[in-house]
mmCIF file of C-alpha atoms in Angstrom:
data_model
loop_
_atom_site.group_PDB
_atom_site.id
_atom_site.type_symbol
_atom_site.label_atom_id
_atom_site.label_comp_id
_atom_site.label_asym_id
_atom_site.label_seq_id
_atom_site.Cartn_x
_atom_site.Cartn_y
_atom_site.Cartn_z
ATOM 1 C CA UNK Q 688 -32.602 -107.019 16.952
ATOM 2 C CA UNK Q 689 -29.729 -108.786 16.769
ATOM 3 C CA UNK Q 690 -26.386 -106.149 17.101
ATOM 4 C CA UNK Q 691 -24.091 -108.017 15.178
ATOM 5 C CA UNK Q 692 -26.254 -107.017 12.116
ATOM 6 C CA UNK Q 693 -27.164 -103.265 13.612
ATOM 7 C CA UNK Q 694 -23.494 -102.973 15.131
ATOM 8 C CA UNK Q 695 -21.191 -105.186 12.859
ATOM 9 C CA UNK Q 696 -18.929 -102.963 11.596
ATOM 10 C CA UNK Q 697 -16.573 -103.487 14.567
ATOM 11 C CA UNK Q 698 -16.809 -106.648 14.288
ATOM 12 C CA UNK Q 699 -15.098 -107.527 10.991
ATOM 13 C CA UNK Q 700 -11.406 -106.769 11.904
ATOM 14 C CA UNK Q 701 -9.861 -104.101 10.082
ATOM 15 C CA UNK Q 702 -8.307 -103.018 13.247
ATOM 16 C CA UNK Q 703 -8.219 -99.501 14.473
ATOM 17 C CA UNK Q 704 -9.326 -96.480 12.842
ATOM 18 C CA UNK Q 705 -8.551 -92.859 12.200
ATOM 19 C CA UNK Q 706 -11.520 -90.837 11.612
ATOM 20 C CA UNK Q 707 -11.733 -88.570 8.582
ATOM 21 C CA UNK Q 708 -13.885 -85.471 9.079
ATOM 22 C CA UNK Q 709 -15.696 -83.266 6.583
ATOM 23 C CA UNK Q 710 -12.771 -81.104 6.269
ATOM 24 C CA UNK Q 711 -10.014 -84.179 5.505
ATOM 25 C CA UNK Q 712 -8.511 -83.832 8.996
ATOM 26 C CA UNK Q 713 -7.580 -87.190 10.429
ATOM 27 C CA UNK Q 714 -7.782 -86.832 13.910
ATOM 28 C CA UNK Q 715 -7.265 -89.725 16.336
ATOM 29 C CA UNK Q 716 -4.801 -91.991 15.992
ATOM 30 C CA UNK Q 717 -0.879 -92.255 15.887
ATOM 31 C CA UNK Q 718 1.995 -94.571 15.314
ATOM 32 C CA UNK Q 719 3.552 -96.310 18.164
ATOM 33 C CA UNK Q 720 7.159 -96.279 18.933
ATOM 34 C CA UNK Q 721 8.198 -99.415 17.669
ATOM 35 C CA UNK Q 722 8.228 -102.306 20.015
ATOM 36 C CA UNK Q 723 6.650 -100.377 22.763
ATOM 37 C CA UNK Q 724 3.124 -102.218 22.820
ATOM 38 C CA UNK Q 725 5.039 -105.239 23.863
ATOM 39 C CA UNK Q 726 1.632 -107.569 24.612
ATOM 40 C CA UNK Q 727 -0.086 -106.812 20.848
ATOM 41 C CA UNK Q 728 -0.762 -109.988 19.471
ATOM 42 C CA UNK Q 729 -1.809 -109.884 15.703
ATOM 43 C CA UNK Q 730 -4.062 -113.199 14.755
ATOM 44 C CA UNK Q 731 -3.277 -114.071 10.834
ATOM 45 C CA UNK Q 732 -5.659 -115.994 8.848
ATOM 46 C CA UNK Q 733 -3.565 -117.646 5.657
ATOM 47 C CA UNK Q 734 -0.959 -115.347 6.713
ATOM 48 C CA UNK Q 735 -2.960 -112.251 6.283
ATOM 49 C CA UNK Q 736 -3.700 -110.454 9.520
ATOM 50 C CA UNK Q 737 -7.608 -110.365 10.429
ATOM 51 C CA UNK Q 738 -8.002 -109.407 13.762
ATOM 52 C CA UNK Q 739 -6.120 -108.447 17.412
ATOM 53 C CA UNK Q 740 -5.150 -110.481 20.656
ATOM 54 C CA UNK Q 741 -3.100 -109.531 24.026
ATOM 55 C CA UNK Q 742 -0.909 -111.994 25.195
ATOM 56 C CA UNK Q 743 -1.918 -112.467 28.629
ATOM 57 C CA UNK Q 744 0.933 -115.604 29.864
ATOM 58 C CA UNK Q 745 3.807 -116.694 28.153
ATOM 59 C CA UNK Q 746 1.783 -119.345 26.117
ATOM 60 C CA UNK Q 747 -1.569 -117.574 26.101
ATOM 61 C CA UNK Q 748 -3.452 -115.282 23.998
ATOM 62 C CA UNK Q 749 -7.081 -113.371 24.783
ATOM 63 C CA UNK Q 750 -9.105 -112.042 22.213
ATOM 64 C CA UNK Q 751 -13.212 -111.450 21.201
ATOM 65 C CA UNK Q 752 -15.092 -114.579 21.121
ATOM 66 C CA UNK Q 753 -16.595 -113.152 18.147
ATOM 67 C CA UNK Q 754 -13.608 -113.407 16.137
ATOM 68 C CA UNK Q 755 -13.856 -116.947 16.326
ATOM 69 C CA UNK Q 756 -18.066 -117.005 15.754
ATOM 70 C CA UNK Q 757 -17.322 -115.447 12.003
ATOM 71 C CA UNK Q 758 -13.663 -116.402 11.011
ATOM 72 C CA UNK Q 759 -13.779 -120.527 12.601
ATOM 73 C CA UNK Q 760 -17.065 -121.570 13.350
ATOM 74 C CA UNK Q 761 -18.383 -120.914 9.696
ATOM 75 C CA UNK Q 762 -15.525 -120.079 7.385
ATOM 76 C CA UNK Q 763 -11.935 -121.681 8.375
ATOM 77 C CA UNK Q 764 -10.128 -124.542 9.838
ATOM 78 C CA UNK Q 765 -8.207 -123.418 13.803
ATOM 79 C CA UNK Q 766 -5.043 -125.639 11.505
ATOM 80 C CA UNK Q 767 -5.079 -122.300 9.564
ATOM 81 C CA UNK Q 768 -4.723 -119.274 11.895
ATOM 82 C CA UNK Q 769 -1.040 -117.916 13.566
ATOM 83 C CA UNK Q 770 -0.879 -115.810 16.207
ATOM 84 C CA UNK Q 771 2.273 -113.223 15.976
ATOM 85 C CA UNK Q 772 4.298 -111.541 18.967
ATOM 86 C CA UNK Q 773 7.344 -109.097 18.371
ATOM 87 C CA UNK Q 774 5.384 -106.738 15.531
ATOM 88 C CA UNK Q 775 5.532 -103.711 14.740
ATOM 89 C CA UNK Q 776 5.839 -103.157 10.502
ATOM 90 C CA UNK Q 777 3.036 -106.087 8.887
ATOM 91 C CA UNK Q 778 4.524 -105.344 5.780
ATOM 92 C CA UNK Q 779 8.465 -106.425 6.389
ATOM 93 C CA UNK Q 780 10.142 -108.924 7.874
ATOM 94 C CA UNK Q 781 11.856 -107.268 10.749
ATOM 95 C CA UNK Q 782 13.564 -110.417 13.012
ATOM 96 C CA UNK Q 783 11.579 -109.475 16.281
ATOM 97 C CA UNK Q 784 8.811 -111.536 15.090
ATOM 98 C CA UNK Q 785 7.399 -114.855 16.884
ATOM 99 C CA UNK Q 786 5.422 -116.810 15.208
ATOM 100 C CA UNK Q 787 2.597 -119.617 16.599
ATOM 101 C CA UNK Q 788 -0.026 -122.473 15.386
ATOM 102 C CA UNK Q 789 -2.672 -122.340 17.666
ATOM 103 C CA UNK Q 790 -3.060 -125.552 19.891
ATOM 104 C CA UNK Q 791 -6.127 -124.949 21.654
ATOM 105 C CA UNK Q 792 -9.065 -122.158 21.220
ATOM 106 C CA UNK Q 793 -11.648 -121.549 24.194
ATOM 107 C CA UNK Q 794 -14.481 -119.858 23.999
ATOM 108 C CA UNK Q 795 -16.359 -118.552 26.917
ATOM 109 C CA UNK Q 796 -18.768 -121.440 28.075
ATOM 110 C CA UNK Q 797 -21.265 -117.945 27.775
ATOM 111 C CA UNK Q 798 -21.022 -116.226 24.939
ATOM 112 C CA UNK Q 799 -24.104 -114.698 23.551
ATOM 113 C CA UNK Q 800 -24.218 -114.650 19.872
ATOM 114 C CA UNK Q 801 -27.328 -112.231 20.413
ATOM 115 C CA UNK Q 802 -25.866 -109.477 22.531
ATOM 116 C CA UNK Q 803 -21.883 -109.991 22.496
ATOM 117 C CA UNK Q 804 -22.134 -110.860 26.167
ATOM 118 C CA UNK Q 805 -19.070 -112.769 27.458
ATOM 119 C CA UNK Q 806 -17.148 -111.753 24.001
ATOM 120 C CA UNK Q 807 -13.635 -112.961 25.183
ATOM 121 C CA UNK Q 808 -11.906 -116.456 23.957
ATOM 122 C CA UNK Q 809 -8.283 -117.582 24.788
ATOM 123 C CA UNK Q 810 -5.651 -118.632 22.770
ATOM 124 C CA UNK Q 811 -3.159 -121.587 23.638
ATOM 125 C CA UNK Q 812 0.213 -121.265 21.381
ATOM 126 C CA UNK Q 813 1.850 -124.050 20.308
ATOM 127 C CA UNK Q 814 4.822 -123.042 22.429
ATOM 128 C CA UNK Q 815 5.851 -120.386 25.336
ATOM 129 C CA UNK Q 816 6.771 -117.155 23.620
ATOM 130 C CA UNK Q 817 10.125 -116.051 24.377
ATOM 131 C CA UNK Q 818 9.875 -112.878 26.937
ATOM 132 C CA UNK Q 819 12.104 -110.022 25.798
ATOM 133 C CA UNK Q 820 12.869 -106.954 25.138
ATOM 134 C CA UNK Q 821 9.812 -107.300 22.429
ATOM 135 C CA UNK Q 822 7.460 -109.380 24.067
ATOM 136 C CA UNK Q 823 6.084 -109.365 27.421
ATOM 137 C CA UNK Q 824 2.498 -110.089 28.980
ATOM 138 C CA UNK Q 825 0.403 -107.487 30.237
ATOM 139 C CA UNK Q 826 -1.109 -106.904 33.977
ATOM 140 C CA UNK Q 827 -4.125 -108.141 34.412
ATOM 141 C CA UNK Q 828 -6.605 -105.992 36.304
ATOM 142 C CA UNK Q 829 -6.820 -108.130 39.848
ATOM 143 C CA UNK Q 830 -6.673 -104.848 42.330
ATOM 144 C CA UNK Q 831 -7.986 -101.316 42.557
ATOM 145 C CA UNK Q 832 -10.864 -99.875 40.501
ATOM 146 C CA UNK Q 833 -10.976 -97.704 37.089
ATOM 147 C CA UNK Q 834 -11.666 -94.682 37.371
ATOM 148 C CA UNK Q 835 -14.333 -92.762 35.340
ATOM 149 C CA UNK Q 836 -12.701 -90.907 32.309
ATOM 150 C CA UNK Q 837 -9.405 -92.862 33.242
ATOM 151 C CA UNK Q 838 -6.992 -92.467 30.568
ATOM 152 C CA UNK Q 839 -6.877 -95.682 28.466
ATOM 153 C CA UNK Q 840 -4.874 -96.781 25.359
ATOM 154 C CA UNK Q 841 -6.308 -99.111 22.277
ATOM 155 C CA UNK Q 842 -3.969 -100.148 19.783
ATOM 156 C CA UNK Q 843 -4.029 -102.247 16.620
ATOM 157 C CA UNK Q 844 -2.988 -102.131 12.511
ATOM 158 C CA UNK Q 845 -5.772 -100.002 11.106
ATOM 159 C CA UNK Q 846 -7.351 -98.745 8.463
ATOM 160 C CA UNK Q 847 -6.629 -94.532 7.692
ATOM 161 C CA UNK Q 848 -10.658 -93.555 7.176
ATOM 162 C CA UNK Q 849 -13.650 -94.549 8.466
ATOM 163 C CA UNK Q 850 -14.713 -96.216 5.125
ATOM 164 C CA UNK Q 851 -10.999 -97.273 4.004
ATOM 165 C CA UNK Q 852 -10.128 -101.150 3.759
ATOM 166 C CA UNK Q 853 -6.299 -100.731 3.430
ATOM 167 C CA UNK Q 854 -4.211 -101.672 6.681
ATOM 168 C CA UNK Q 855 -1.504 -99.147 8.365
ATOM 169 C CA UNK Q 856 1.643 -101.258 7.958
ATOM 170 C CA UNK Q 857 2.318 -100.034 11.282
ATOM 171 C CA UNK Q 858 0.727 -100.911 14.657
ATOM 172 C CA UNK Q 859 -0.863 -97.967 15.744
ATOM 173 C CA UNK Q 860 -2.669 -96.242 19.066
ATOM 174 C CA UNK Q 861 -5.368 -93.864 20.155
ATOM 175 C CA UNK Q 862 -6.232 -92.389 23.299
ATOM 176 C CA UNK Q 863 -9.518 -92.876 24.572
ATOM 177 C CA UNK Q 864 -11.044 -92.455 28.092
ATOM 178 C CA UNK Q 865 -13.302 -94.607 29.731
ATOM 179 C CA UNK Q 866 -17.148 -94.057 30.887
ATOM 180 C CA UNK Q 867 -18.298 -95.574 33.223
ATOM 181 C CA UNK Q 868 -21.907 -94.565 33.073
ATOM 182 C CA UNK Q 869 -21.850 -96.863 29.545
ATOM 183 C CA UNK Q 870 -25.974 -97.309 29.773
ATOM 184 C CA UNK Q 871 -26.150 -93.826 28.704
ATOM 185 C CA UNK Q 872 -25.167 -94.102 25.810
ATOM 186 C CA UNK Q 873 -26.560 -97.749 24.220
ATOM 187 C CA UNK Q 874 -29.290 -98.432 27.302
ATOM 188 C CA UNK Q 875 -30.459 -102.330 27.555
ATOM 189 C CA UNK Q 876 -27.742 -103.414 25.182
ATOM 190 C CA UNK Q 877 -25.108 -103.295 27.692
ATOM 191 C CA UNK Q 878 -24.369 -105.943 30.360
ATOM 192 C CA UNK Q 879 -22.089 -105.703 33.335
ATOM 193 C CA UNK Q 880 -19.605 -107.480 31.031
ATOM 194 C CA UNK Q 881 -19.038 -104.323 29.483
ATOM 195 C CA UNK Q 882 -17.408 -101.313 28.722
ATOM 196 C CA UNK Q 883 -17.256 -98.343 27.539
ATOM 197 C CA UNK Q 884 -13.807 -96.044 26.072
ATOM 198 C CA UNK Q 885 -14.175 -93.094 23.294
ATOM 199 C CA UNK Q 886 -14.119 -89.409 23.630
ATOM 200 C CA UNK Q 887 -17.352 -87.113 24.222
ATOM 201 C CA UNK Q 888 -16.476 -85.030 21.204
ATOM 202 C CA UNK Q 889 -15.946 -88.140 19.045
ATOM 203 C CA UNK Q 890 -13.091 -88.759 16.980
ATOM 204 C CA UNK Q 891 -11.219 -90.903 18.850
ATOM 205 C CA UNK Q 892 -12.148 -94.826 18.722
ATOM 206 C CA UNK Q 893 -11.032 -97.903 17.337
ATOM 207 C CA UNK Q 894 -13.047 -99.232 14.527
ATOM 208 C CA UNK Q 895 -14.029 -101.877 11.739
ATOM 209 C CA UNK Q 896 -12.120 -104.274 14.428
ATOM 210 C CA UNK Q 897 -8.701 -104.396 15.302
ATOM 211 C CA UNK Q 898 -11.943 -106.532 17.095
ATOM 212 C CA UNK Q 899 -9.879 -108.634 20.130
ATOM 213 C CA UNK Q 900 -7.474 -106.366 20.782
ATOM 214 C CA UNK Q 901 -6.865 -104.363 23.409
ATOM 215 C CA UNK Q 902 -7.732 -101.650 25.644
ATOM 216 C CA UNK Q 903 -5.494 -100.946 28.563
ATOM 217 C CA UNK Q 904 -5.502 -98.057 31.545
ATOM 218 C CA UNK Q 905 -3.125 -97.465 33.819
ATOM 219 C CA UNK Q 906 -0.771 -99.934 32.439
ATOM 220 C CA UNK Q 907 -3.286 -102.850 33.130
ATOM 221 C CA UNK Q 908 -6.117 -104.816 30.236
ATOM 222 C CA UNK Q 909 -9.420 -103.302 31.069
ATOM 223 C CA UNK Q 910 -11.285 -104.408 27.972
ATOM 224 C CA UNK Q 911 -10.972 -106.020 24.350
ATOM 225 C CA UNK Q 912 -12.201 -104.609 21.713
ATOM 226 C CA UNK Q 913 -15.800 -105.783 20.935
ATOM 227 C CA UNK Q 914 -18.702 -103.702 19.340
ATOM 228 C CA UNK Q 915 -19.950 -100.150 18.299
ATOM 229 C CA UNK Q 916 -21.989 -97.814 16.574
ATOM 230 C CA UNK Q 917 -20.472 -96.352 13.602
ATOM 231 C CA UNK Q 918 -16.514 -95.496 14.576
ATOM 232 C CA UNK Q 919 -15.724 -92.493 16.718
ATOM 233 C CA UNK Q 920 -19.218 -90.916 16.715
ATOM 234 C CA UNK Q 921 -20.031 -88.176 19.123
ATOM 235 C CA UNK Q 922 -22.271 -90.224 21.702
ATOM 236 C CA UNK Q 923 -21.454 -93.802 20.630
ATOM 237 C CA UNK Q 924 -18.285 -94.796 22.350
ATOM 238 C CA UNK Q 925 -16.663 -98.162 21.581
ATOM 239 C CA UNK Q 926 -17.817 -101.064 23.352
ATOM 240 C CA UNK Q 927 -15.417 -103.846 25.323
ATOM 241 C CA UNK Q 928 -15.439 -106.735 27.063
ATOM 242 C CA UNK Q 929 -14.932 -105.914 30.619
ATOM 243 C CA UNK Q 930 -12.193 -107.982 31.578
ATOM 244 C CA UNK Q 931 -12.329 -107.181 35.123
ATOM 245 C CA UNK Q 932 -15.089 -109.845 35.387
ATOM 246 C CA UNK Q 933 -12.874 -112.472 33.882
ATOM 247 C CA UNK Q 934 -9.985 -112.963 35.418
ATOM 248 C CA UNK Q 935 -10.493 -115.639 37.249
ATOM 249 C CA UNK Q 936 -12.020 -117.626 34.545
ATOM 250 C CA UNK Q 937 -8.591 -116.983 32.424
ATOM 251 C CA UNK Q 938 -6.808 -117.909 35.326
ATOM 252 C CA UNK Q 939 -8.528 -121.338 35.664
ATOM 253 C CA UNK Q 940 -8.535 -121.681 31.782
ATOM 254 C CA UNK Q 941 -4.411 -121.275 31.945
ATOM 255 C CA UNK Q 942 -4.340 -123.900 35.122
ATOM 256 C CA UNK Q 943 -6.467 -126.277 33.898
ATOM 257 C CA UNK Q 944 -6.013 -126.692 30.199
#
């Protein structure tokens, strides 16, 4: 079976979710204190966000590979996506904001449309983004190991239900902690490219996307958002790229192109 029909709801990029239980309670999710995320990239389609990115160097962006399988391999032209650094409100205009084109997208040379295996791209912006007070790049993970149920952060402009479609104007963050015994819980559909960050209980995830964005422990990008079951089930924790196993293929990519 192919999981981006069984699994796709994460893949179409909302961006992160609070989940609304049977008795109304949203549980989950918070605002951020503005500016604090400083490496959230937000990728904008016609000027309308669609899906997350983490800028990684001061001219490049990662994100899921995915995002560019449905969004610019069948429906747009690259000429028409921005990538955004410096936001926090979607909704207003606050002067923080940088703004990109996008010179050059790269895929990874083994993506598996199949099984989401390898679901990372890169970004090149047209220019270096200014580093500030705003905007900064994140640690990549090159030392050390993560810890099972390590304390990790996913962030993103989401949706306020499980089956809402309207964006928080706000960037927004959930807790989540890591698993590391991730073939629990899906079996042969995970690779050692991936992940896995939610919360035993449920209720804490991100969901319907925010789908490229990312997932960071211990102040350092452990995964980007990729696939799930459902959003903040019990049992079916979100799925990431691991991107432990890629950092020296981002750092040739940034050398070399």
């Amino acid at each position: 079976e192919n999981p981006i029909l069984l699994l796709g709801e994460r893949m179409f990029c909302f961006s992160l979710s609070l989940l609304v239980e049977n008795d109304n309670r949203i549980v989950g999710g918070t605002v951020v204190e503005p500016y604090s995320i400083k490496y959230q990239a937000s990728l904008l389609y016609r000027d309308s966000l669609f899906c997350g990115g983490t800028l990684v160097h001061p001219q490049w962006v990662v994100s899921a590979c995915i995002v560019y399988f449905f969004f610019f391999n069948n429906l747009c032209r690259n000429q028409l996506m921005k990538v955004v650094l410096g936001e926090h409100n979607i909704k207003e205009k606050e002067g923080y904001e940088q703004i990109f084109d996008v010179l050059l997208i790269i895929k990874h040379y083994q993506f598996n449309y199949w099984n989401l295996d390898n679901d990372i791209m890169l970004l090149k912006l047209d220019r270096p983004a200014v580093i500030n007070e705003v905007v900064s790049p994140v640690i990549l993970p090159r030392t050390g190991t993560l810890q099972n149920f390590a304390r990790c952060t996913v962030s993103g402009w989401g949706v306020t239900s499980v089956y809402g479609q309207s964006l928080s104007p706000e960037l927004m963050s959930v807790d989540v902690d890591y698993f590391a015994d991730c073939w629990y819980y899906y079996y042969f559909r995970i690779t050692n490219n991936m992940i896995c960050a939610g919360s035993t209980d449920g209720g804490r995830d991100s969901c319907q996307g925010d789908s490229g964005g990312p997932l960071v422990c211990n102040g350092r990008l452990e995964g980007i958002v990729s696939w799930g079951i459902g959003c903040a089930y019990a049992f079916y924790p979100g799925v990431y790229t691991n991107v432990r196993n890629y950092v020296s293929w981002i750092d040739w990519v940034i050398q070399n192109s």
